[in-house]
mmCIF file of C-alpha atoms in Angstrom:
data_model
loop_
_atom_site.group_PDB
_atom_site.id
_atom_site.type_symbol
_atom_site.label_atom_id
_atom_site.label_comp_id
_atom_site.label_asym_id
_atom_site.label_seq_id
_atom_site.Cartn_x
_atom_site.Cartn_y
_atom_site.Cartn_z
ATOM 1 C CA GLU A 491 0.000 0.000 0.000
ATOM 2 C CA VAL A 492 1.353 3.392 -1.006
ATOM 3 C CA GLN A 493 1.685 5.777 1.911
ATOM 4 C CA LEU A 494 2.880 9.379 1.992
ATOM 5 C CA LEU A 495 3.304 10.980 5.388
ATOM 6 C CA GLU A 496 4.115 14.684 5.598
ATOM 7 C CA SER A 497 5.740 16.334 8.598
ATOM 8 C CA GLY A 498 3.604 17.957 11.285
ATOM 9 C CA ARG A 499 1.917 21.349 11.087
ATOM 10 C CA SER A 500 4.047 24.429 11.642
ATOM 11 C CA LEU A 501 3.738 28.101 12.573
ATOM 12 C CA VAL A 502 6.505 30.357 11.306
ATOM 13 C CA GLN A 503 7.022 34.119 11.224
ATOM 14 C CA PRO A 504 7.170 36.081 7.963
ATOM 15 C CA GLY A 505 10.678 35.959 6.561
ATOM 16 C CA GLY A 506 11.369 32.712 8.355
ATOM 17 C CA SER A 507 12.346 29.274 7.085
ATOM 18 C CA LEU A 508 10.858 25.815 7.331
ATOM 19 C CA ARG A 509 11.612 22.379 5.920
ATOM 20 C CA LEU A 510 8.800 19.975 5.113
ATOM 21 C CA SER A 511 9.387 16.241 4.878
ATOM 22 C CA CYS A 512 7.368 13.493 3.253
ATOM 23 C CA ALA A 513 8.122 9.875 4.138
ATOM 24 C CA ALA A 514 7.122 7.460 1.381
ATOM 25 C CA SER A 515 6.479 3.728 1.524
ATOM 26 C CA GLY A 516 4.821 0.994 -0.477
ATOM 27 C CA PHE A 517 6.507 1.669 -3.828
ATOM 28 C CA SER A 518 9.930 1.951 -5.428
ATOM 29 C CA PHE A 519 10.558 5.552 -4.403
ATOM 30 C CA SER A 520 13.485 6.299 -6.689
ATOM 31 C CA SER A 521 11.520 5.168 -9.760
ATOM 32 C CA TYR A 522 8.958 7.953 -9.527
ATOM 33 C CA ALA A 523 8.911 11.714 -9.692
ATOM 34 C CA MET A 524 7.386 13.555 -6.756
ATOM 35 C CA SER A 525 5.722 16.925 -6.286
ATOM 36 C CA TRP A 526 4.471 19.363 -3.696
ATOM 37 C CA VAL A 527 1.021 20.889 -4.124
ATOM 38 C CA ARG A 528 -0.531 23.424 -1.766
ATOM 39 C CA GLN A 529 -3.939 24.865 -1.014
ATOM 40 C CA ALA A 530 -4.301 28.288 0.590
ATOM 41 C CA PRO A 531 -7.335 28.828 2.836
ATOM 42 C CA GLY A 532 -10.447 29.114 0.702
ATOM 43 C CA LYS A 533 -8.461 28.713 -2.527
ATOM 44 C CA GLY A 534 -7.847 25.960 -5.061
ATOM 45 C CA LEU A 535 -4.948 23.600 -5.553
ATOM 46 C CA GLU A 536 -1.636 25.143 -6.600
ATOM 47 C CA TRP A 537 1.297 23.138 -7.931
ATOM 48 C CA VAL A 538 4.443 24.229 -6.086
ATOM 49 C CA SER A 539 7.382 22.108 -7.206
ATOM 50 C CA GLY A 540 8.387 18.812 -8.804
ATOM 51 C CA ILE A 541 11.465 16.592 -8.862
ATOM 52 C CA SER A 542 12.468 13.674 -11.061
ATOM 53 C CA GLY A 543 13.024 10.188 -9.704
ATOM 54 C CA SER A 544 16.796 10.598 -9.603
ATOM 55 C CA GLY A 545 16.571 14.101 -8.190
ATOM 56 C CA GLY A 546 18.541 15.453 -11.123
ATOM 57 C CA SER A 547 15.734 17.631 -12.466
ATOM 58 C CA THR A 548 13.720 20.093 -10.415
ATOM 59 C CA TYR A 549 10.921 22.473 -11.324
ATOM 60 C CA TYR A 550 9.210 25.351 -9.494
ATOM 61 C CA ALA A 551 6.164 27.576 -9.723
ATOM 62 C CA ASP A 552 7.048 31.215 -10.351
ATOM 63 C CA SER A 553 5.500 32.116 -6.983
ATOM 64 C CA VAL A 554 8.165 30.159 -5.079
ATOM 65 C CA LYS A 555 11.148 30.188 -7.437
ATOM 66 C CA GLY A 556 14.283 31.350 -5.669
ATOM 67 C CA ARG A 557 12.732 30.832 -2.219
ATOM 68 C CA PHE A 558 11.841 27.118 -2.135
ATOM 69 C CA THR A 559 14.093 24.133 -2.847
ATOM 70 C CA ILE A 560 12.796 20.632 -3.490
ATOM 71 C CA SER A 561 15.033 17.642 -2.867
ATOM 72 C CA ARG A 562 14.854 13.941 -2.149
ATOM 73 C CA ASP A 563 16.891 11.277 -0.367
ATOM 74 C CA ASN A 564 16.219 8.026 -2.179
ATOM 75 C CA SER A 565 18.145 6.058 0.441
ATOM 76 C CA LYS A 566 15.625 7.246 3.043
ATOM 77 C CA ASN A 567 12.541 7.272 0.765
ATOM 78 C CA THR A 568 11.943 10.863 1.777
ATOM 79 C CA LEU A 569 10.962 14.008 -0.111
ATOM 80 C CA TYR A 570 11.774 17.485 1.197
ATOM 81 C CA LEU A 571 10.737 21.062 0.608
ATOM 82 C CA GLN A 572 13.033 23.726 2.045
ATOM 83 C CA MET A 573 11.123 26.997 2.289
ATOM 84 C CA LYS A 574 12.834 30.356 2.928
ATOM 85 C CA SER A 575 11.736 34.003 3.023
ATOM 86 C CA LEU A 576 8.249 32.836 3.867
ATOM 87 C CA ARG A 577 5.330 35.171 3.259
ATOM 88 C CA ALA A 578 1.775 35.269 4.559
ATOM 89 C CA GLU A 579 0.576 34.097 1.144
ATOM 90 C CA ASP A 580 2.552 30.859 1.587
ATOM 91 C CA THR A 581 0.071 29.854 4.290
ATOM 92 C CA GLY A 582 -1.855 26.728 3.437
ATOM 93 C CA VAL A 583 -1.996 22.972 3.457
ATOM 94 C CA TYR A 584 0.977 21.411 1.680
ATOM 95 C CA TYR A 585 0.477 18.023 0.033
ATOM 96 C CA CYS A 586 3.154 15.601 -1.000
ATOM 97 C CA ALA A 587 2.127 13.806 -4.206
ATOM 98 C CA LYS A 588 3.554 10.842 -6.085
ATOM 99 C CA VAL A 589 3.715 11.235 -9.857
ATOM 100 C CA GLY A 590 2.606 8.305 -11.993
ATOM 101 C CA GLY A 591 5.957 8.094 -13.763
ATOM 102 C CA TRP A 592 9.652 8.931 -13.637
ATOM 103 C CA ALA A 593 9.323 12.483 -14.980
ATOM 104 C CA PRO A 594 7.502 15.277 -13.107
ATOM 105 C CA GLU A 595 5.159 16.047 -16.015
ATOM 106 C CA GLY A 596 2.690 13.291 -15.153
ATOM 107 C CA TYR A 597 -0.414 12.932 -13.101
ATOM 108 C CA PHE A 598 -0.569 12.575 -9.306
ATOM 109 C CA ASP A 599 -1.784 9.101 -8.397
ATOM 110 C CA TYR A 600 -1.212 9.210 -4.641
ATOM 111 C CA TRP A 601 -1.379 12.091 -2.197
ATOM 112 C CA GLY A 602 -0.456 12.566 1.433
ATOM 113 C CA GLN A 603 -2.960 13.880 3.968
ATOM 114 C CA GLY A 604 -1.281 17.284 3.938
ATOM 115 C CA THR A 605 0.464 19.412 6.524
ATOM 116 C CA LEU A 606 -0.649 22.897 7.537
ATOM 117 C CA VAL A 607 1.883 25.695 7.266
ATOM 118 C CA THR A 608 0.921 29.013 8.831
ATOM 119 C CA VAL A 609 3.044 32.100 8.198
ATOM 120 C CA SER A 610 2.084 34.731 10.718
ATOM 121 C CA SER A 611 3.607 37.017 13.322
ATOM 122 C CA GLN B 677 -6.550 33.822 -11.679
ATOM 123 C CA SER B 678 -5.871 30.149 -12.440
ATOM 124 C CA VAL B 679 -3.957 29.037 -15.521
ATOM 125 C CA LEU B 680 -6.676 26.580 -16.527
ATOM 126 C CA THR B 681 -10.277 27.786 -16.627
ATOM 127 C CA GLN B 682 -13.054 25.824 -14.950
ATOM 128 C CA PRO B 683 -16.612 26.878 -14.052
ATOM 129 C CA PRO B 684 -16.776 27.782 -10.340
ATOM 130 C CA SER B 685 -19.773 25.564 -9.743
ATOM 131 C CA VAL B 686 -22.116 23.048 -11.315
ATOM 132 C CA SER B 687 -25.184 21.312 -9.963
ATOM 133 C CA ALA B 688 -27.566 18.541 -10.910
ATOM 134 C CA ALA B 689 -30.071 16.193 -9.321
ATOM 135 C CA PRO B 690 -29.247 12.683 -8.092
ATOM 136 C CA GLY B 691 -29.108 10.208 -10.937
ATOM 137 C CA GLN B 692 -28.473 12.895 -13.522
ATOM 138 C CA LYS B 693 -25.325 13.643 -15.527
ATOM 139 C CA VAL B 694 -22.993 16.628 -15.244
ATOM 140 C CA THR B 695 -19.968 17.801 -17.199
ATOM 141 C CA ILE B 696 -17.133 20.022 -16.018
ATOM 142 C CA SER B 697 -15.027 21.850 -18.567
ATOM 143 C CA CYS B 698 -11.373 22.807 -18.381
ATOM 144 C CA SER B 699 -9.783 25.116 -20.927
ATOM 145 C CA GLY B 700 -6.195 26.164 -21.437
ATOM 146 C CA SER B 701 -3.700 26.908 -24.170
ATOM 147 C CA SER B 702 -1.618 24.933 -26.622
ATOM 148 C CA SER B 703 1.394 24.879 -24.300
ATOM 149 C CA LYS B 704 -0.745 23.366 -21.563
ATOM 150 C CA ILE B 705 -3.691 21.153 -22.480
ATOM 151 C CA GLY B 706 -2.911 21.281 -26.186
ATOM 152 C CA ASN B 707 0.384 19.423 -25.891
ATOM 153 C CA ASN B 708 0.042 17.495 -22.630
ATOM 154 C CA PHE B 709 -2.155 14.938 -20.930
ATOM 155 C CA VAL B 710 -4.944 16.104 -18.625
ATOM 156 C CA SER B 711 -5.831 14.588 -15.260
ATOM 157 C CA TRP B 712 -8.801 15.141 -12.978
ATOM 158 C CA TYR B 713 -9.013 15.082 -9.172
ATOM 159 C CA GLN B 714 -11.814 14.933 -6.607
ATOM 160 C CA HIS B 715 -11.170 16.837 -3.396
ATOM 161 C CA LEU B 716 -13.200 16.839 -0.219
ATOM 162 C CA PRO B 717 -12.169 19.442 2.383
ATOM 163 C CA GLY B 718 -9.769 18.056 4.949
ATOM 164 C CA THR B 719 -8.882 15.012 2.893
ATOM 165 C CA ALA B 720 -6.265 14.089 0.317
ATOM 166 C CA PRO B 721 -7.210 14.793 -3.314
ATOM 167 C CA LYS B 722 -8.128 11.673 -5.275
ATOM 168 C CA LEU B 723 -7.130 10.879 -8.854
ATOM 169 C CA LEU B 724 -10.191 10.243 -11.026
ATOM 170 C CA ILE B 725 -8.881 10.443 -14.594
ATOM 171 C CA TYR B 726 -5.356 10.427 -16.036
ATOM 172 C CA ASP B 727 -3.932 10.703 -19.532
ATOM 173 C CA ASN B 728 -7.119 12.490 -20.670
ATOM 174 C CA ASN B 729 -9.503 9.545 -20.418
ATOM 175 C CA LYS B 730 -8.094 6.678 -18.348
ATOM 176 C CA ARG B 731 -9.536 5.622 -15.019
ATOM 177 C CA PRO B 732 -7.352 4.255 -12.204
ATOM 178 C CA SER B 733 -8.455 0.957 -10.742
ATOM 179 C CA GLY B 734 -11.298 1.417 -8.300
ATOM 180 C CA ILE B 735 -12.774 4.470 -10.013
ATOM 181 C CA PRO B 736 -16.264 3.616 -11.305
ATOM 182 C CA ASP B 737 -17.086 4.043 -14.965
ATOM 183 C CA ARG B 738 -19.567 6.760 -13.998
ATOM 184 C CA PHE B 739 -16.533 9.038 -14.293
ATOM 185 C CA SER B 740 -15.158 9.756 -17.766
ATOM 186 C CA GLY B 741 -12.732 12.164 -19.357
ATOM 187 C CA SER B 742 -12.138 13.564 -22.807
ATOM 188 C CA LYS B 743 -9.917 16.113 -24.488
ATOM 189 C CA SER B 744 -10.212 18.077 -27.685
ATOM 190 C CA GLY B 745 -7.650 20.651 -28.723
ATOM 191 C CA THR B 746 -7.010 22.967 -25.798
ATOM 192 C CA SER B 747 -10.021 21.882 -23.739
ATOM 193 C CA ALA B 748 -10.898 18.882 -21.598
ATOM 194 C CA THR B 749 -14.090 17.650 -20.013
ATOM 195 C CA LEU B 750 -14.933 15.514 -16.996
ATOM 196 C CA GLY B 751 -18.261 13.707 -17.120
ATOM 197 C CA ILE B 752 -20.070 12.175 -14.184
ATOM 198 C CA THR B 753 -23.210 10.100 -14.700
ATOM 199 C CA GLY B 754 -25.628 8.627 -12.181
ATOM 200 C CA LEU B 755 -24.882 11.412 -9.708
ATOM 201 C CA GLN B 756 -24.840 10.499 -6.038
ATOM 202 C CA THR B 757 -24.824 12.738 -2.980
ATOM 203 C CA GLY B 758 -21.399 11.331 -2.201
ATOM 204 C CA ASP B 759 -20.087 12.947 -5.380
ATOM 205 C CA GLU B 760 -20.417 16.403 -3.828
ATOM 206 C CA ALA B 761 -16.862 17.725 -3.804
ATOM 207 C CA ASP B 762 -14.463 20.084 -5.527
ATOM 208 C CA TYR B 763 -13.099 18.879 -8.856
ATOM 209 C CA TYR B 764 -9.815 20.029 -10.389
ATOM 210 C CA CYS B 765 -8.212 19.521 -13.767
ATOM 211 C CA GLY B 766 -4.440 19.469 -14.033
ATOM 212 C CA THR B 767 -1.759 19.323 -16.684
ATOM 213 C CA TRP B 768 1.804 20.402 -17.451
ATOM 214 C CA ASP B 769 2.764 23.741 -18.954
ATOM 215 C CA SER B 770 5.490 23.017 -21.484
ATOM 216 C CA SER B 771 6.459 26.682 -21.856
ATOM 217 C CA LEU B 772 6.902 27.231 -18.114
ATOM 218 C CA SER B 773 8.065 23.695 -17.251
ATOM 219 C CA ALA B 774 5.603 23.718 -14.401
ATOM 220 C CA GLY B 775 2.483 21.908 -13.298
ATOM 221 C CA VAL B 776 -0.828 23.746 -13.479
ATOM 222 C CA PHE B 777 -4.320 23.247 -12.068
ATOM 223 C CA GLY B 778 -7.681 24.700 -12.864
ATOM 224 C CA GLY B 779 -9.393 26.912 -10.300
ATOM 225 C CA GLY B 780 -11.659 24.070 -9.229
ATOM 226 C CA THR B 781 -15.375 23.394 -9.670
ATOM 227 C CA LYS B 782 -17.715 22.800 -6.768
ATOM 228 C CA LEU B 783 -20.256 20.094 -7.558
ATOM 229 C CA THR B 784 -23.588 20.219 -5.754
ATOM 230 C CA VAL B 785 -25.968 17.285 -6.013
ATOM 231 C CA LEU B 786 -29.368 18.799 -5.373
#
């Protein structure tokens, strides 16, 4: 059974940093691309970032480019999202999602339950 | 403003059929596969359709997908109250090298 477990909810001040983790199990982690998707309060889904199975290719939404870094440790079956210079508009539920293929361009066939990130003073 | 355009809401009676549209551009829907997701508040989104018209195992054939040019459509027949949720289309933007979603459509089963 595929399972994706994101790190616990967090409260961080504007301008601060935070690293999210997503522990994966139930599939060959290194064979699949992974992504982060978020949902701000009252808003729709927003794709944030994607990474190839090897970790050699990474992609970002314009809204987070230069502030967020996606990475993965295939030896630990874990996906990360390092977030810096956080803004109030980064507040939302962050989902870890498995892509149905090696490259990040595919569909998301499994999702984690999400972790709430609140950026507020 | 979302990159892909969906109607904010649709509604229909139980047992009826509804369609949800998703429109984009050639760099998005035009040249890439479309997927559809069902999302209930507080839960993980669920994949309904991938590669324009394929259903994952466990998804009933009441759900269908199609694509034509730069638009895609999700169809749901035999509506049930349990189908009430937000529905999102998604694809890849080849010009931006980024994933994109529609703004979401809230389905109400009257």
